[in-house]
CSV table of C-alpha atoms and ligand atoms in Angstrom, one decimal:
chain,number,residue,atom,x,y,z
Z,18,MET,CA,-3.7,-10.2,5.1
Z,19,ILE,CA,-2.6,-6.6,4.5
Z,20,ASN,CA,-5.6,-4.2,4.3
Z,21,PHE,CA,-4.0,-1.1,2.9
Z,22,PRO,CA,-3.6,0.4,0.4
Z,23,LEU,CA,-7.0,-1.0,-0.7
Z,24,ASP,CA,-7.5,-2.7,-4.0
Z,25,THR,CA,-10.3,-0.9,-5.9
Z,26,VAL,CA,-13.1,-2.0,-8.2
Z,27,TYR,CA,-15.4,0.3,-10.2
Z,28,LEU,CA,-18.8,-1.1,-11.3
Z,29,GLU,CA,-21.4,0.3,-13.6
Z,30,SER,CA,-24.3,-1.4,-11.9
Z,31,VAL,CA,-24.7,-3.9,-9.0
Z,32,ASP,CA,-27.5,-5.0,-6.7
Z,33,SER,CA,-25.6,-3.6,-3.6
Z,34,THR,CA,-21.9,-3.0,-3.2
Z,35,ASN,CA,-22.1,-4.6,0.3
Z,36,SER,CA,-23.7,-7.7,-1.2
Z,37,TYR,CA,-21.0,-7.7,-3.9
Z,38,LEU,CA,-18.2,-7.8,-1.4
Z,39,LYS,CA,-20.1,-10.4,0.7
Z,40,ARG,CA,-20.1,-12.7,-2.4
Z,41,ILE,CA,-16.4,-12.1,-3.0
Z,42,ILE,CA,-15.5,-13.0,0.6
Z,43,LYS,CA,-17.6,-16.1,0.6
Z,44,GLU,CA,-16.5,-17.4,-2.9
Z,45,ASP,CA,-12.9,-16.4,-3.2
Z,46,GLY,CA,-11.8,-14.7,0.1
Z,47,LEU,CA,-9.8,-11.5,0.2
Z,48,THR,CA,-6.1,-11.2,-0.4
Z,49,ARG,CA,-6.1,-7.6,0.7
Z,50,GLY,CA,-8.5,-4.8,1.7
Z,51,LEU,CA,-10.9,-4.1,-1.1
Z,52,ALA,CA,-13.0,-1.0,-1.9
Z,53,VAL,CA,-15.8,-1.1,-4.5
Z,54,MET,CA,-17.9,1.7,-5.9
Z,55,ALA,CA,-20.8,1.5,-8.3
Z,56,GLU,CA,-22.4,4.0,-10.6
Z,57,MET,CA,-25.8,2.6,-9.6
Z,58,GLN,CA,-27.3,0.1,-7.2
Z,59,THR,CA,-30.5,-1.8,-8.0
Z,60,SER,CA,-31.1,-3.1,-4.4
Z,61,GLY,CA,-29.2,-0.8,-2.1
Z,62,ARG,CA,-29.6,-1.7,1.6
Z,63,GLY,CA,-29.8,0.6,4.6
Z,64,ARG,CA,-29.6,0.0,8.3
Z,65,LEU,CA,-32.4,-1.8,10.2
Z,66,GLY,CA,-33.5,-3.7,7.1
Z,67,ARG,CA,-34.4,-0.5,5.2
Z,68,SER,CA,-33.7,0.0,1.5
Z,69,TRP,CA,-31.3,2.7,0.3
Z,70,LEU,CA,-32.2,4.8,-2.7
Z,71,SER,CA,-29.7,6.4,-4.9
Z,72,THR,CA,-29.5,8.3,-8.2
Z,73,LYS,CA,-27.1,7.0,-10.9
Z,74,GLY,CA,-23.9,9.0,-10.9
Z,75,ASP,CA,-25.1,11.4,-8.3
Z,76,THR,CA,-25.0,9.3,-5.2
Z,77,LEU,CA,-21.8,7.7,-4.2
Z,78,CYS,CA,-22.4,4.0,-3.4
Z,79,MET,CA,-19.4,2.3,-2.1
Z,80,SER,CA,-18.2,-0.4,0.3
Z,81,VAL,CA,-14.9,-1.2,1.8
Z,82,ALA,CA,-13.9,-4.7,3.1
Z,83,VAL,CA,-11.2,-5.0,5.7
Z,84,LYS,CA,-10.0,-7.9,7.8
Z,85,ASN,CA,-10.0,-7.0,11.5
Z,86,LYS,CA,-10.9,-8.5,14.8
Z,87,TYR,CA,-14.5,-7.8,15.9
Z,88,ALA,CA,-14.5,-4.7,17.9
Z,89,GLU,CA,-17.4,-3.0,19.6
Z,90,GLY,CA,-17.8,0.6,18.5
Z,91,PHE,CA,-16.2,-0.1,15.1
Z,92,THR,CA,-19.1,1.4,13.3
Z,93,LEU,CA,-18.5,4.7,15.1
Z,94,LEU,CA,-14.9,4.6,14.1
Z,95,ALA,CA,-16.0,4.2,10.5
Z,96,ALA,CA,-18.2,7.3,10.9
Z,97,LEU,CA,-15.1,9.2,12.1
Z,98,ALA,CA,-13.2,8.2,9.0
Z,99,VAL,CA,-16.1,9.2,6.7
Z,100,TYR,CA,-16.6,12.5,8.6
Z,101,GLU,CA,-12.9,13.4,8.1
Z,102,ALA,CA,-13.0,12.7,4.4
Z,103,LEU,CA,-16.2,14.6,3.8
Z,104,THR,CA,-15.2,17.6,5.8
Z,105,ALA,CA,-12.5,18.3,3.2
Z,106,PHE,CA,-15.2,18.6,0.5
Z,107,CYS,CA,-17.6,20.7,2.6
Z,108,LYS,CA,-15.2,23.2,4.2
Z,109,ASP,CA,-17.7,26.0,4.8
Z,110,LYS,CA,-20.2,24.0,6.7
Z,111,ALA,CA,-19.9,22.1,9.9
Z,112,LEU,CA,-20.7,18.4,9.6
Z,113,GLN,CA,-21.7,16.3,12.5
Z,114,ILE,CA,-22.4,12.6,13.2
Z,115,LYS,CA,-25.8,11.5,14.3
Z,116,TRP,CA,-25.5,8.3,16.4
Z,117,PRO,CA,-24.5,5.8,15.4
Z,118,ASN,CA,-23.1,6.7,12.0
Z,119,ASP,CA,-25.1,9.1,9.9
Z,120,ILE,CA,-23.1,12.1,8.7
Z,121,ILE,CA,-25.4,15.2,8.8
Z,122,CYS,CA,-25.2,18.9,8.0
Z,123,GLU,CA,-27.7,21.6,8.9
Z,124,ASN,CA,-29.7,18.8,10.6
Z,125,LYS,CA,-30.1,16.8,7.4
Z,126,LYS,CA,-28.6,13.5,6.3
Z,127,LEU,CA,-25.7,13.6,3.9
Z,128,CYS,CA,-24.5,10.1,4.3
Z,129,GLY,CA,-25.5,6.7,5.8
Z,130,ILE,CA,-23.3,3.8,6.7
Z,131,LEU,CA,-24.1,0.1,7.0
Z,132,CYS,CA,-21.5,-2.1,8.7
Z,133,GLU,CA,-21.7,-5.8,8.4
Z,134,ARG,CA,-19.5,-8.6,9.7
Z,135,VAL,CA,-18.6,-11.4,7.3
Z,136,ASN,CA,-16.3,-14.2,8.5
Z,137,GLU,CA,-13.2,-12.3,9.8
Z,138,ASN,CA,-14.0,-9.2,7.8
Z,139,THR,CA,-16.0,-6.0,8.2
Z,140,LEU,CA,-17.9,-4.5,5.4
Z,141,ILE,CA,-18.4,-0.8,5.6
Z,142,GLY,CA,-21.1,0.3,3.1
Z,143,ILE,CA,-21.3,4.1,2.5
Z,144,GLY,CA,-24.0,6.0,0.7
Z,145,ILE,CA,-23.2,9.7,0.2
Z,146,ASN,CA,-25.6,12.2,-1.5
Z,147,VAL,CA,-23.1,14.0,-3.7
Z,148,ASN,CA,-24.7,15.7,-6.7
Z,149,ASP,CA,-28.3,14.8,-5.8
Z,150,LYS,CA,-30.7,17.7,-6.4
Z,151,ALA,CA,-33.9,16.1,-5.1
Z,152,PHE,CA,-35.0,13.1,-3.0
Z,153,ALA,CA,-37.9,10.7,-2.8
Z,154,ASP,CA,-40.9,12.2,-0.9
Z,155,GLU,CA,-40.4,10.0,2.1
Z,156,ILE,CA,-36.8,11.3,2.8
Z,157,ALA,CA,-37.0,14.8,1.2
Z,158,HIS,CA,-37.5,16.6,4.6
Z,159,LYS,CA,-34.4,15.0,6.1
Z,160,ALA,CA,-31.9,14.5,3.3
Z,161,THR,CA,-29.3,16.8,1.8
Z,162,SER,CA,-26.3,16.5,-0.6
Z,163,LEU,CA,-22.9,18.1,-1.1
Z,164,TYR,CA,-24.3,19.9,-4.1
Z,165,LEU,CA,-27.3,21.3,-2.2
Z,166,LEU,CA,-24.9,22.5,0.6
Z,167,SER,CA,-22.2,24.0,-1.5
Z,168,GLY,CA,-23.7,24.7,-4.9
Z,169,LYS,CA,-20.8,22.8,-6.4
Z,170,LYS,CA,-20.7,19.5,-8.4
Z,171,TYR,CA,-18.2,16.9,-7.5
Z,172,ASP,CA,-16.6,13.9,-9.2
Z,173,VAL,CA,-17.8,10.9,-7.1
Z,174,LYS,CA,-14.5,9.1,-7.9
Z,175,ASP,CA,-12.6,11.9,-6.1
Z,176,ILE,CA,-14.7,11.3,-3.0
Z,177,PHE,CA,-14.3,7.5,-3.3
Z,178,ARG,CA,-10.5,7.9,-3.3
Z,179,ALA,CA,-10.5,10.4,-0.4
Z,180,LEU,CA,-12.6,8.0,1.7
Z,181,ASN,CA,-10.3,5.1,1.0
Z,182,LYS,CA,-7.3,7.2,2.2
Z,183,SER,CA,-9.3,8.4,5.2
Z,184,PHE,CA,-10.1,4.8,6.3
Z,185,GLU,CA,-6.4,4.0,5.9
Z,186,ASN,CA,-5.4,7.0,8.2
Z,187,VAL,CA,-8.1,6.5,10.8
Z,188,PHE,CA,-7.8,2.7,11.1
Z,189,ALA,CA,-4.0,3.1,11.4
Z,190,LYS,CA,-4.3,5.8,14.0
Z,191,TYR,CA,-6.7,3.7,16.2
Z,192,ASP,CA,-5.6,0.2,15.1
Z,193,PHE,CA,-9.3,-0.5,14.2
Z,194,VAL,CA,-10.4,0.0,17.8
Z,195,PHE,CA,-12.9,2.5,19.2
Z,196,THR,CA,-10.4,3.7,21.8
Z,197,VAL,CA,-10.9,6.3,24.5
Z,198,ASP,CA,-9.3,8.9,22.2
Z,199,ALA,CA,-11.6,7.9,19.3
Z,200,LYS,CA,-14.5,8.2,21.7
Z,201,ARG,CA,-13.5,11.6,22.8
Z,202,GLU,CA,-13.2,12.7,19.1
Z,203,TYR,CA,-16.5,11.1,18.3
Z,204,GLU,CA,-18.3,12.8,21.2
Z,205,LYS,CA,-17.2,16.3,20.0
Z,206,LEU,CA,-18.9,15.6,16.7
Z,207,CYS,CA,-22.0,13.8,17.9
Z,208,ALA,CA,-25.2,15.7,17.2
Z,209,ASN,CA,-27.2,13.8,19.8
Z,210,ILE,CA,-25.2,14.9,22.8
Z,211,GLY,CA,-27.0,17.4,25.0
Z,212,LYS,CA,-30.2,17.0,23.0
Z,213,ASN,CA,-33.5,15.3,23.9
Z,214,VAL,CA,-33.8,12.0,22.1
Z,215,THR,CA,-36.4,9.3,21.9
Z,216,ALA,CA,-35.2,5.7,21.7
Z,217,GLN,CA,-36.9,2.4,22.6
Z,218,ASN,CA,-40.0,4.4,23.5
Z,219,GLN,CA,-38.2,6.3,26.1
Z,220,GLU,CA,-37.3,10.0,26.1
Z,221,GLY,CA,-34.3,11.6,27.7
Z,222,GLU,CA,-31.1,13.6,27.2
Z,223,ALA,CA,-28.2,12.0,25.4
Z,224,LEU,CA,-25.2,12.3,27.6
Z,225,GLY,CA,-22.4,10.7,25.7
Z,226,VAL,CA,-21.3,7.3,24.3
Z,227,GLY,CA,-20.0,4.3,26.2
Z,228,GLU,CA,-16.7,2.6,25.4
Z,229,ASP,CA,-18.7,0.0,23.5
Z,230,GLY,CA,-20.1,2.7,21.3
Z,231,SER,CA,-23.6,2.7,22.8
Z,232,LEU,CA,-25.5,5.9,23.3
Z,233,LEU,CA,-26.0,6.9,27.0
Z,234,VAL,CA,-29.4,8.5,27.6
Z,235,LYS,CA,-30.6,10.0,30.9
Z,236,THR,CA,-34.3,9.4,31.2
Z,237,LYS,CA,-36.3,10.7,34.2
Z,238,ASP,CA,-35.6,7.6,36.1
Z,239,GLU,CA,-32.2,6.3,35.1
Z,240,ILE,CA,-29.3,6.3,32.6
Z,241,ILE,CA,-29.9,3.8,29.8
Z,242,SER,CA,-27.5,2.5,27.2
Z,243,ILE,CA,-28.8,2.2,23.6
Z,244,SER,CA,-26.8,-0.2,21.5
Z,245,SER,CA,-29.0,-0.6,18.4
Z,246,GLY,CA,-32.0,0.7,16.7
Z,247,GLU,CA,-33.3,4.1,15.8
Z,248,VAL,CA,-32.7,7.2,17.9
Z,249,ALA,CA,-34.7,10.2,17.1
Z,250,VAL,CA,-33.1,13.5,18.0
Z,251,HIS,CA,-35.7,16.2,18.6
Z,252,ASN,CA,-35.5,18.9,16.0
Z,253,ILE,CA,-33.3,16.8,13.8
Z,254,TYR,CA,-34.8,13.5,12.7
F,316,BTN,C1,-28.3,3.8,6.3
F,316,BTN,O1,-28.2,5.0,6.6
F,316,BTN,O2,-29.4,3.2,6.5
F,316,BTN,C2,-27.2,3.1,5.7
F,316,BTN,C3,-27.1,3.3,4.2
F,316,BTN,C4,-26.0,2.6,3.5
F,316,BTN,C5,-26.1,2.7,2.0
F,316,BTN,C6,-24.8,2.2,1.4
F,316,BTN,S1,-24.8,2.5,-0.4
F,316,BTN,C7,-23.4,1.5,-0.6
F,316,BTN,C8,-23.6,0.3,0.3
F,316,BTN,N1,-24.4,-0.7,-0.4
F,316,BTN,C9,-25.6,-0.9,0.2
F,316,BTN,O3,-26.4,-1.7,-0.2
F,316,BTN,N2,-25.7,-0.1,1.3
F,316,BTN,C10,-24.6,0.7,1.5
């Protein structure tokens, strides 16, 4: 199956763009890579079983399905692609990646990514706060949007198209693998590195990422490797 250029689907409303692609894969299978965006989601899903809230037309809710071999660290490669696309829309501000794959700016979350494996495919679900002006109380202290950062409004479809192109470029560049070069690029952008973090009830300094995409943390006793779950970066979130 050829992944790129991606086929695209626009939906007015859906439960979750990731769930939509999951159904397509299970029912019909894919004939090429597929990207879907929805004006609104009624049951958006986040990492670690959380829900993802979005505002109709303001938050870009999209998912991309590609066929690829399972590769550790893929979710960090996806973050690199999203970072590259969003940087072009936010030229005056430095974006960073908070491990594993949040895109942040000024220490606040601009975008979250949920990768899921379905049969031979990977789904990359991306939620980007684009024109959002306010957030629900529970996330207001840690969320931002392109609009709040730049004072400009964006057409979410332009960002959707830019992301699709960026996935094509980055996946072609690294052949879907979190290579040593991708790791080097990721580490330059990773907001955790050099900071004190708390993960799995242990505190320490984040040193870098492993070849498998795990976060390496130096505690007072040892270096531990975090491969899943939440990592709090002190003074960020
Ligand atoms: C996270 O930070 O927890 C990941 C959030 C991912 C949200 C996106 S929105 C589009 C796609 N569909 C979903 O249900 N979730 C992802």
